[in-house]
Tab-separated table of C-alpha atoms in Angstrom:
chain	number	residue	atom	x	y	z
A	1	MET	CA	-0.241	-0.236	0.055
A	2	GLU	CA	1.426	3.440	-1.232
A	3	THR	CA	0.372	6.613	0.288
A	4	ASN	CA	1.214	9.755	-1.210
A	5	LEU	CA	0.133	13.060	0.213
A	6	GLN	CA	0.343	16.294	-1.939
A	7	ALA	CA	0.401	19.704	-0.965
A	8	GLN	CA	-2.280	20.566	-3.288
A	9	GLU	CA	-4.633	18.435	-1.485
A	10	GLY	CA	-3.805	20.733	1.790
A	11	TYR	CA	-1.174	18.421	2.999
A	12	GLU	CA	2.246	20.109	4.777
A	13	SER	CA	5.130	18.301	6.143
A	14	SER	CA	5.119	21.395	8.891
A	15	PRO	CA	2.873	23.983	9.963
A	16	PRO	CA	3.812	27.365	8.633
A	17	GLU	CA	5.870	29.533	10.760
A	18	ASP	CA	3.508	31.681	12.927
A	19	HIS	CA	5.254	34.884	12.949
A	20	ARG	CA	2.987	36.814	15.117
A	21	TRP	CA	5.304	36.364	18.389
A	22	LEU	CA	7.910	38.402	16.348
A	23	GLY	CA	9.113	41.343	18.294
A	24	LYS	CA	6.575	40.880	20.815
A	25	GLN	CA	7.264	41.303	24.566
A	26	GLY	CA	7.058	38.949	27.576
A	27	ILE	CA	8.039	37.146	30.846
A	28	ALA	CA	10.113	34.203	31.037
A	29	VAL	CA	7.470	32.116	33.364
A	30	SER	CA	10.289	29.645	34.060
A	31	ASP	CA	14.064	29.332	33.907
A	32	LEU	CA	15.298	29.095	30.164
A	33	HIS	CA	17.795	26.846	30.314
A	34	PRO	CA	17.655	27.443	27.433
A	35	SER	CA	14.528	25.757	26.731
A	36	GLY	CA	10.816	27.173	28.969
A	37	ILE	CA	8.124	28.672	29.220
A	38	ALA	CA	6.831	32.906	28.418
A	39	ARG	CA	4.310	34.398	28.989
A	40	PHE	CA	2.804	37.076	26.149
A	41	ASP	CA	-0.351	38.940	26.840
A	42	ARG	CA	-2.328	36.091	28.448
A	43	GLU	CA	-0.562	33.132	26.489
A	44	ARG	CA	1.689	31.083	27.669
A	45	VAL	CA	4.491	30.032	24.991
A	46	ASP	CA	7.417	27.047	24.512
A	47	VAL	CA	10.034	29.282	23.959
A	48	VAL	CA	14.078	28.863	23.504
A	49	SER	CA	16.856	31.583	24.142
A	50	ASP	CA	19.437	32.682	22.239
A	51	GLY	CA	22.280	30.609	23.805
A	52	THR	CA	21.755	32.297	27.393
A	53	PHE	CA	20.460	31.088	30.470
A	54	ILE	CA	17.209	33.563	31.326
A	55	ASP	CA	15.897	33.614	34.701
A	56	ALA	CA	11.987	33.269	35.103
A	57	GLY	CA	10.657	36.814	35.906
A	58	GLN	CA	12.688	38.178	33.244
A	59	PRO	CA	11.299	40.538	30.181
A	60	LEU	CA	11.801	38.947	27.000
A	61	GLU	CA	11.858	39.904	23.516
A	62	VAL	CA	11.247	37.474	20.084
A	63	VAL	CA	13.949	37.719	17.968
A	64	ARG	CA	13.193	34.960	15.608
A	65	ILE	CA	11.452	32.345	14.530
A	66	ASP	CA	12.540	28.880	13.528
A	67	GLY	CA	9.676	26.709	12.221
A	68	ASN	CA	8.113	25.647	15.312
A	69	ARG	CA	10.798	27.230	17.436
A	70	VAL	CA	10.374	30.276	19.236
A	71	VAL	CA	13.641	32.590	20.014
A	72	VAL	CA	13.514	34.925	22.533
A	73	ARG	CA	16.575	37.152	24.378
A	74	LEU	CA	16.391	39.563	27.123
A	75	ALA	CA	14.554	42.671	26.371
A	76	PRO	CA	16.154	45.528	26.444
A	77	PRO	CA	16.010	48.049	29.151
């Protein structure tokens, strides 16, 4: 049995990048070592830091979207 999923039939190999988070500022809900949870507005989001460890409670900014990963850094003061 062979199954082919075609884009013209509405199938995608991965969801499109969600750019609504790009540039948003929020708060780290958990420590990011480097991944963790952040809150933007009232929504909790799984995030990854730009390589640095970030403590819970710190202000964050979304700097890029890599596929389904939301990458953040400490927000500028």
